[in-house]
Amino acid sequence: MENSQKQRIQLFEGERSLVMVGLIGFILSLSIAIFIFFQGAVILPEGNMKDAFSFNAAIGIFILSIAAVLPFAGFTERKRKIIRWSFIVSSIYGYAIETIQNFRGLDPRFSRMGTVVDAIGGMVFGVMSLVLVMLAIWLTIRFLRMKPPYERPLLLLGIRYAFVSVVVANMAGIWMILLQDRFTGEAGNLIVLHGIGFHALQTLIIPAWLIEKTNVKNSIKKGLVHIGSIAWMLMIILIGIQTGFGRSVFEFTAFPVLGGLFLLVWFGTVILTVSLFLKNRRAQSLQRDSLSL
């Protein structure tokens, strides 16, 4: 028993470098927030520090999420190192060009005011974005193809659903690259679909991590993960359809309303999961207290 516990895979295990790179995003975002407070966000002719703030924070959250789940992918050490350093290099380049170019008053992706060097930097930025897309697809395929027996199946179930959502987010990202803009149609905003899709790495994995720590029946645990994750995926699909029609996801029409209902279903499973987790922690605490007496 003691040997099996030692071999149990943990979140973030062996991924200190990725964790540090993820934290860099939060440090940059905090620094930019302070700058915006004193100096404002807009830097002429094209720069907007709010974009740099949101980008660095988003990449930071994304890299921390990857660091959490990468130990469960079962890669060889060589492949894992390739993936790790590909994420690190792409992320650091993204941090640098997004922050520096906006500070210089230039659009880091599609600048119309910069030099040839700035244009090349923007193209490399696009290549790095595609590298992140390919890495995410590689991880998605890896997790979906894993066969039992595998360790921590409930957590793995949440990870699988999350990476399917990430694929949708990446499709929205590629769509923006092709359009060279985040807007489509009259009011469709692809960044909403892009962002919500990536947040599945938190919204679907954290509940799965919590529910595996409870003492309820395994069928109930699986049911909560499935119901919450499927509701999230249906919401993503409805947002994608609404955006594809070139309309805002905040309109009071059929697709956003149905998406909101599925969001409530997901939220309900999260509330139930958290309550079961807290109940289990209280029971464990009471048991320890009784044993100490």
mmCIF file of C-alpha atoms in Angstrom:
data_model
loop_
_atom_site.group_PDB
_atom_site.id
_atom_site.type_symbol
_atom_site.label_atom_id
_atom_site.label_comp_id
_atom_site.label_asym_id
_atom_site.label_seq_id
_atom_site.Cartn_x
_atom_site.Cartn_y
_atom_site.Cartn_z
ATOM 1 C CA MET A 1 0.000 0.000 0.000
ATOM 2 C CA GLU A 2 2.784 2.410 0.913
ATOM 3 C CA ASN A 3 4.539 1.738 -2.414
ATOM 4 C CA SER A 4 1.380 2.405 -4.432
ATOM 5 C CA GLN A 5 0.836 5.690 -2.612
ATOM 6 C CA LYS A 6 4.353 6.782 -3.493
ATOM 7 C CA GLN A 7 3.657 6.081 -7.162
ATOM 8 C CA ARG A 8 0.375 8.027 -7.232
ATOM 9 C CA ILE A 9 0.621 10.779 -9.852
ATOM 10 C CA GLN A 10 0.132 14.288 -8.510
ATOM 11 C CA LEU A 11 -0.934 17.530 -10.138
ATOM 12 C CA PHE A 12 2.063 19.641 -11.289
ATOM 13 C CA GLU A 13 4.445 16.754 -10.599
ATOM 14 C CA GLY A 14 7.823 17.444 -12.214
ATOM 15 C CA GLU A 15 6.622 20.646 -13.912
ATOM 16 C CA ARG A 16 8.305 23.373 -11.888
ATOM 17 C CA SER A 17 9.545 25.146 -15.025
ATOM 18 C CA LEU A 18 6.049 25.366 -16.520
ATOM 19 C CA VAL A 19 4.659 26.608 -13.207
ATOM 20 C CA MET A 20 7.267 29.376 -13.116
ATOM 21 C CA VAL A 21 6.440 30.400 -16.702
ATOM 22 C CA GLY A 22 2.751 30.487 -15.833
ATOM 23 C CA LEU A 23 3.430 32.713 -12.821
ATOM 24 C CA ILE A 24 5.393 35.113 -15.056
ATOM 25 C CA GLY A 25 2.105 35.828 -16.868
ATOM 26 C CA PHE A 26 0.446 36.894 -13.608
ATOM 27 C CA ILE A 27 3.425 39.056 -12.618
ATOM 28 C CA LEU A 28 3.336 40.802 -16.001
ATOM 29 C CA SER A 29 -0.429 41.309 -15.760
ATOM 30 C CA LEU A 30 -0.112 42.829 -12.286
ATOM 31 C CA SER A 31 2.648 45.165 -13.485
ATOM 32 C CA ILE A 32 0.561 46.205 -16.493
ATOM 33 C CA ALA A 33 -2.486 46.797 -14.288
ATOM 34 C CA ILE A 34 -0.425 49.207 -12.171
ATOM 35 C CA PHE A 35 0.791 50.948 -15.337
ATOM 36 C CA ILE A 36 -2.783 51.285 -16.647
ATOM 37 C CA PHE A 37 -3.927 52.745 -13.317
ATOM 38 C CA PHE A 38 -1.372 55.559 -13.491
ATOM 39 C CA GLN A 39 -0.867 56.059 -17.244
ATOM 40 C CA GLY A 40 -4.006 54.744 -18.941
ATOM 41 C CA ALA A 41 -4.353 51.850 -21.362
ATOM 42 C CA VAL A 42 -4.081 53.396 -24.822
ATOM 43 C CA ILE A 43 -0.653 54.061 -26.329
ATOM 44 C CA LEU A 44 -0.827 55.634 -29.778
ATOM 45 C CA PRO A 45 -0.967 54.770 -32.560
ATOM 46 C CA GLU A 46 -2.150 51.161 -32.020
ATOM 47 C CA GLY A 47 -1.168 50.004 -28.556
ATOM 48 C CA ASN A 48 -3.650 49.001 -25.879
ATOM 49 C CA MET A 49 -2.238 47.745 -22.588
ATOM 50 C CA LYS A 50 -5.581 46.159 -21.684
ATOM 51 C CA ASP A 51 -4.901 43.632 -24.453
ATOM 52 C CA ALA A 52 -1.457 42.908 -22.999
ATOM 53 C CA PHE A 53 -2.979 42.562 -19.518
ATOM 54 C CA SER A 54 -5.626 40.053 -20.607
ATOM 55 C CA PHE A 55 -3.246 38.121 -22.880
ATOM 56 C CA ASN A 56 -0.562 37.630 -20.230
ATOM 57 C CA ALA A 57 -3.122 36.609 -17.613
ATOM 58 C CA ALA A 58 -4.785 34.166 -20.017
ATOM 59 C CA ILE A 59 -1.494 32.550 -21.047
ATOM 60 C CA GLY A 60 -0.443 32.351 -17.408
ATOM 61 C CA ILE A 61 -3.633 30.490 -16.475
ATOM 62 C CA PHE A 62 -3.304 28.247 -19.533
ATOM 63 C CA ILE A 63 0.313 27.283 -18.812
ATOM 64 C CA LEU A 64 -0.438 26.582 -15.141
ATOM 65 C CA SER A 65 -3.296 24.324 -16.251
ATOM 66 C CA ILE A 66 -1.013 22.484 -18.664
ATOM 67 C CA ALA A 67 1.558 22.076 -15.879
ATOM 68 C CA ALA A 68 -1.153 20.538 -13.693
ATOM 69 C CA VAL A 69 -2.303 17.894 -16.190
ATOM 70 C CA LEU A 70 0.872 17.079 -18.140
ATOM 71 C CA PRO A 71 2.036 14.479 -15.558
ATOM 72 C CA PHE A 72 -1.061 12.397 -16.352
ATOM 73 C CA ALA A 73 -0.401 12.152 -20.100
ATOM 74 C CA GLY A 74 1.979 9.221 -19.714
ATOM 75 C CA PHE A 75 4.596 10.517 -22.140
ATOM 76 C CA THR A 76 8.161 9.298 -22.118
ATOM 77 C CA GLU A 77 10.559 11.731 -20.466
ATOM 78 C CA ARG A 78 11.931 12.765 -23.873
ATOM 79 C CA LYS A 79 8.508 13.591 -25.358
ATOM 80 C CA ARG A 80 7.432 15.303 -22.172
ATOM 81 C CA LYS A 81 10.538 17.494 -22.293
ATOM 82 C CA ILE A 82 9.810 18.414 -25.922
ATOM 83 C CA ILE A 83 6.247 19.410 -25.039
ATOM 84 C CA ARG A 84 7.339 21.275 -21.916
ATOM 85 C CA TRP A 85 9.949 23.392 -23.668
ATOM 86 C CA SER A 86 7.735 24.010 -26.674
ATOM 87 C CA PHE A 87 5.133 25.500 -24.327
ATOM 88 C CA ILE A 88 7.806 27.483 -22.484
ATOM 89 C CA VAL A 89 9.401 29.003 -25.597
ATOM 90 C CA SER A 90 6.060 29.819 -27.239
ATOM 91 C CA SER A 91 4.686 31.380 -24.071
ATOM 92 C CA ILE A 92 7.752 33.506 -23.330
ATOM 93 C CA TYR A 93 7.768 34.801 -26.908
ATOM 94 C CA GLY A 94 4.061 35.594 -26.586
ATOM 95 C CA TYR A 95 4.594 37.447 -23.299
ATOM 96 C CA ALA A 96 7.469 39.431 -24.805
ATOM 97 C CA ILE A 97 5.935 40.541 -28.093
ATOM 98 C CA GLU A 98 2.462 41.234 -26.662
ATOM 99 C CA THR A 99 3.872 43.385 -23.877
ATOM 100 C CA ILE A 100 6.726 45.136 -25.722
ATOM 101 C CA GLN A 101 4.760 45.967 -28.876
ATOM 102 C CA ASN A 102 1.802 47.373 -26.978
ATOM 103 C CA PHE A 103 4.199 49.469 -24.878
ATOM 104 C CA ARG A 104 5.641 50.757 -28.161
ATOM 105 C CA GLY A 105 2.146 51.663 -29.362
ATOM 106 C CA LEU A 106 1.971 48.900 -31.967
ATOM 107 C CA ASP A 107 -0.399 46.017 -32.631
ATOM 108 C CA PRO A 108 1.700 42.902 -31.892
ATOM 109 C CA ARG A 109 -0.143 40.812 -34.481
ATOM 110 C CA PHE A 110 -1.322 42.909 -37.414
ATOM 111 C CA SER A 111 0.437 46.250 -37.123
ATOM 112 C CA ARG A 112 -0.202 48.747 -39.913
ATOM 113 C CA MET A 113 2.201 51.323 -38.472
ATOM 114 C CA GLY A 114 5.297 49.264 -37.731
ATOM 115 C CA THR A 115 8.412 48.410 -39.715
ATOM 116 C CA VAL A 116 9.248 45.249 -41.631
ATOM 117 C CA VAL A 117 10.801 43.864 -38.432
ATOM 118 C CA ASP A 118 7.515 44.432 -36.601
ATOM 119 C CA ALA A 119 5.637 42.641 -39.388
ATOM 120 C CA ILE A 120 8.031 39.686 -39.167
ATOM 121 C CA GLY A 121 7.594 39.645 -35.385
ATOM 122 C CA GLY A 122 3.836 39.500 -35.879
ATOM 123 C CA MET A 123 4.161 36.596 -38.310
ATOM 124 C CA VAL A 124 6.374 34.715 -35.855
ATOM 125 C CA PHE A 125 3.702 35.427 -33.228
ATOM 126 C CA GLY A 126 1.193 33.704 -35.494
ATOM 127 C CA VAL A 127 3.537 30.732 -35.908
ATOM 128 C CA MET A 128 3.967 30.462 -32.138
ATOM 129 C CA SER A 129 0.182 30.558 -31.731
ATOM 130 C CA LEU A 130 -0.095 27.666 -34.179
ATOM 131 C CA VAL A 131 2.557 25.791 -32.186
ATOM 132 C CA LEU A 132 0.376 26.138 -29.084
ATOM 133 C CA VAL A 133 -2.605 24.886 -31.097
ATOM 134 C CA MET A 134 -0.687 21.819 -32.310
ATOM 135 C CA LEU A 135 0.580 21.060 -28.808
ATOM 136 C CA ALA A 136 -2.957 21.256 -27.428
ATOM 137 C CA ILE A 137 -4.206 18.938 -30.189
ATOM 138 C CA TRP A 138 -1.350 16.519 -29.445
ATOM 139 C CA LEU A 139 -2.346 16.441 -25.766
ATOM 140 C CA THR A 140 -6.023 16.019 -26.692
ATOM 141 C CA ILE A 141 -5.279 12.996 -28.864
ATOM 142 C CA ARG A 142 -3.011 11.579 -26.183
ATOM 143 C CA PHE A 143 -5.616 11.826 -23.423
ATOM 144 C CA LEU A 144 -8.451 10.521 -25.598
ATOM 145 C CA ARG A 145 -6.422 7.492 -26.740
ATOM 146 C CA MET A 146 -5.339 6.418 -23.264
ATOM 147 C CA LYS A 147 -6.710 2.987 -22.390
ATOM 148 C CA PRO A 148 -7.528 1.525 -18.973
ATOM 149 C CA PRO A 149 -6.301 0.765 -16.466
ATOM 150 C CA TYR A 150 -5.222 4.317 -15.724
ATOM 151 C CA GLU A 151 -4.652 6.217 -12.540
ATOM 152 C CA ARG A 152 -7.216 8.685 -11.155
ATOM 153 C CA PRO A 153 -9.950 7.957 -13.744
ATOM 154 C CA LEU A 154 -12.336 10.688 -12.557
ATOM 155 C CA LEU A 155 -9.722 13.366 -12.949
ATOM 156 C CA LEU A 156 -8.749 11.941 -16.340
ATOM 157 C CA LEU A 157 -12.411 12.082 -17.392
ATOM 158 C CA GLY A 158 -12.529 15.792 -16.601
ATOM 159 C CA ILE A 159 -9.235 16.329 -18.434
ATOM 160 C CA ARG A 160 -10.585 14.619 -21.559
ATOM 161 C CA TYR A 161 -13.695 16.786 -21.676
ATOM 162 C CA ALA A 162 -11.593 19.885 -21.030
ATOM 163 C CA PHE A 163 -9.284 19.217 -23.958
ATOM 164 C CA VAL A 164 -12.212 18.668 -26.318
ATOM 165 C CA SER A 165 -13.361 22.151 -25.296
ATOM 166 C CA VAL A 166 -9.812 23.415 -25.913
ATOM 167 C CA VAL A 167 -9.993 22.076 -29.475
ATOM 168 C CA VAL A 168 -13.074 24.257 -30.045
ATOM 169 C CA ALA A 169 -11.199 27.225 -28.559
ATOM 170 C CA ASN A 170 -8.293 26.564 -30.918
ATOM 171 C CA MET A 171 -10.660 26.465 -33.898
ATOM 172 C CA ALA A 172 -11.861 29.928 -32.869
ATOM 173 C CA GLY A 173 -8.223 31.033 -32.609
ATOM 174 C CA ILE A 174 -7.436 29.783 -36.126
ATOM 175 C CA TRP A 175 -10.597 31.518 -37.342
ATOM 176 C CA MET A 176 -9.288 34.814 -35.904
ATOM 177 C CA ILE A 177 -5.905 34.291 -37.571
ATOM 178 C CA LEU A 178 -7.569 33.736 -40.944
ATOM 179 C CA LEU A 179 -9.786 36.803 -40.499
ATOM 180 C CA GLN A 180 -6.929 38.802 -38.945
ATOM 181 C CA ASP A 181 -9.567 40.085 -36.554
ATOM 182 C CA ARG A 182 -11.622 38.919 -33.583
ATOM 183 C CA PHE A 183 -14.947 40.099 -35.011
ATOM 184 C CA THR A 184 -17.140 38.291 -37.529
ATOM 185 C CA GLY A 185 -20.415 39.391 -39.077
ATOM 186 C CA GLU A 186 -22.297 42.270 -37.496
ATOM 187 C CA ALA A 187 -21.527 41.559 -33.831
ATOM 188 C CA GLY A 188 -19.899 38.136 -33.523
ATOM 189 C CA ASN A 189 -16.857 38.180 -31.235
ATOM 190 C CA LEU A 190 -14.633 35.118 -31.575
ATOM 191 C CA ILE A 191 -12.582 36.014 -28.510
ATOM 192 C CA VAL A 192 -15.545 35.040 -26.308
ATOM 193 C CA LEU A 193 -15.675 31.529 -27.768
ATOM 194 C CA HIS A 194 -11.881 31.337 -27.682
ATOM 195 C CA GLY A 195 -11.641 32.326 -24.023
ATOM 196 C CA ILE A 196 -14.523 30.251 -22.688
ATOM 197 C CA GLY A 197 -13.242 27.183 -24.530
ATOM 198 C CA PHE A 198 -9.838 27.438 -22.857
ATOM 199 C CA HIS A 199 -11.339 27.978 -19.407
ATOM 200 C CA ALA A 200 -12.570 24.390 -19.491
ATOM 201 C CA LEU A 201 -9.065 23.543 -18.260
ATOM 202 C CA GLN A 202 -10.248 24.991 -14.947
ATOM 203 C CA THR A 203 -14.042 24.683 -14.999
ATOM 204 C CA LEU A 204 -14.082 20.959 -15.835
ATOM 205 C CA ILE A 205 -10.868 19.726 -14.237
ATOM 206 C CA ILE A 206 -11.180 21.355 -10.809
ATOM 207 C CA PRO A 207 -14.662 19.857 -10.138
ATOM 208 C CA ALA A 208 -13.370 16.419 -11.213
ATOM 209 C CA TRP A 209 -10.405 16.844 -8.842
ATOM 210 C CA LEU A 210 -12.754 17.766 -5.980
ATOM 211 C CA ILE A 211 -15.285 15.003 -6.560
ATOM 212 C CA GLU A 212 -12.658 12.255 -6.541
ATOM 213 C CA LYS A 213 -11.885 13.220 -2.935
ATOM 214 C CA THR A 214 -15.423 12.487 -1.696
ATOM 215 C CA ASN A 215 -16.822 9.235 -0.328
ATOM 216 C CA VAL A 216 -20.009 9.043 -2.402
ATOM 217 C CA LYS A 217 -20.699 6.228 -4.839
ATOM 218 C CA ASN A 218 -18.467 6.094 -7.885
ATOM 219 C CA SER A 219 -21.515 6.143 -10.179
ATOM 220 C CA ILE A 220 -22.603 9.472 -8.633
ATOM 221 C CA LYS A 221 -19.112 10.887 -9.069
ATOM 222 C CA LYS A 222 -18.995 9.885 -12.725
ATOM 223 C CA GLY A 223 -22.505 11.195 -13.267
ATOM 224 C CA LEU A 224 -21.627 14.626 -11.916
ATOM 225 C CA VAL A 225 -18.505 14.859 -14.081
ATOM 226 C CA HIS A 226 -20.389 13.713 -17.197
ATOM 227 C CA ILE A 227 -23.418 15.962 -16.669
ATOM 228 C CA GLY A 228 -21.377 19.059 -15.854
ATOM 229 C CA SER A 229 -18.936 18.502 -18.710
ATOM 230 C CA ILE A 230 -21.610 17.731 -21.319
ATOM 231 C CA ALA A 231 -23.585 20.812 -20.261
ATOM 232 C CA TRP A 232 -20.414 22.904 -20.668
ATOM 233 C CA MET A 233 -19.740 21.435 -24.121
ATOM 234 C CA LEU A 234 -23.296 22.104 -25.286
ATOM 235 C CA MET A 235 -22.949 25.698 -24.098
ATOM 236 C CA ILE A 236 -19.725 26.027 -26.103
ATOM 237 C CA ILE A 237 -21.421 24.647 -29.218
ATOM 238 C CA LEU A 238 -24.335 27.074 -28.905
ATOM 239 C CA ILE A 239 -21.946 30.008 -28.434
ATOM 240 C CA GLY A 240 -20.066 28.851 -31.528
ATOM 241 C CA ILE A 241 -23.257 28.713 -33.592
ATOM 242 C CA GLN A 242 -24.333 32.189 -32.448
ATOM 243 C CA THR A 243 -20.878 33.592 -33.204
ATOM 244 C CA GLY A 244 -20.827 31.864 -36.582
ATOM 245 C CA PHE A 245 -24.003 33.717 -37.477
ATOM 246 C CA GLY A 246 -22.125 36.947 -36.732
ATOM 247 C CA ARG A 247 -24.254 37.805 -33.719
ATOM 248 C CA SER A 248 -23.345 38.689 -30.144
ATOM 249 C CA VAL A 249 -23.609 35.936 -27.538
ATOM 250 C CA PHE A 250 -25.195 38.511 -25.220
ATOM 251 C CA GLU A 251 -28.306 38.904 -27.396
ATOM 252 C CA PHE A 252 -31.545 37.623 -25.913
ATOM 253 C CA THR A 253 -32.143 35.006 -28.603
ATOM 254 C CA ALA A 254 -32.558 31.231 -28.662
ATOM 255 C CA PHE A 255 -28.918 30.106 -28.793
ATOM 256 C CA PRO A 256 -27.585 32.347 -25.984
ATOM 257 C CA VAL A 257 -30.628 31.557 -23.804
ATOM 258 C CA LEU A 258 -30.142 27.813 -24.232
ATOM 259 C CA GLY A 259 -26.428 28.294 -23.635
ATOM 260 C CA GLY A 260 -27.226 30.116 -20.407
ATOM 261 C CA LEU A 261 -29.442 27.244 -19.286
ATOM 262 C CA PHE A 262 -26.672 24.724 -19.893
ATOM 263 C CA LEU A 263 -24.302 27.020 -17.991
ATOM 264 C CA LEU A 264 -26.704 26.861 -15.054
ATOM 265 C CA VAL A 265 -26.707 23.049 -15.270
ATOM 266 C CA TRP A 266 -22.900 23.052 -15.165
ATOM 267 C CA PHE A 267 -22.924 25.484 -12.251
ATOM 268 C CA GLY A 268 -25.403 23.298 -10.385
ATOM 269 C CA THR A 269 -23.077 20.288 -10.666
ATOM 270 C CA VAL A 270 -20.197 22.442 -9.389
ATOM 271 C CA ILE A 271 -22.233 23.582 -6.366
ATOM 272 C CA LEU A 272 -23.178 19.982 -5.586
ATOM 273 C CA THR A 273 -19.579 18.839 -6.032
ATOM 274 C CA VAL A 274 -18.237 21.538 -3.706
ATOM 275 C CA SER A 275 -20.883 20.768 -1.071
ATOM 276 C CA LEU A 276 -20.020 17.047 -1.172
ATOM 277 C CA PHE A 277 -16.320 17.870 -0.925
ATOM 278 C CA LEU A 278 -16.830 20.169 2.085
ATOM 279 C CA LYS A 279 -19.100 17.613 3.753
ATOM 280 C CA ASN A 280 -16.413 14.975 3.294
ATOM 281 C CA ARG A 281 -13.750 17.293 4.752
ATOM 282 C CA ARG A 282 -15.926 18.028 7.787
ATOM 283 C CA ALA A 283 -16.490 14.315 8.350
ATOM 284 C CA GLN A 284 -12.754 13.652 8.156
ATOM 285 C CA SER A 285 -12.061 16.498 10.565
ATOM 286 C CA LEU A 286 -14.586 15.161 13.077
ATOM 287 C CA GLN A 287 -13.090 11.698 12.763
ATOM 288 C CA ARG A 288 -9.589 13.027 13.474
ATOM 289 C CA ASP A 289 -10.881 14.979 16.464
ATOM 290 C CA SER A 290 -12.587 11.894 17.890
ATOM 291 C CA LEU A 291 -9.431 9.822 17.445
ATOM 292 C CA SER A 292 -7.300 12.490 19.171
ATOM 293 C CA LEU A 293 -9.653 12.350 22.153
#
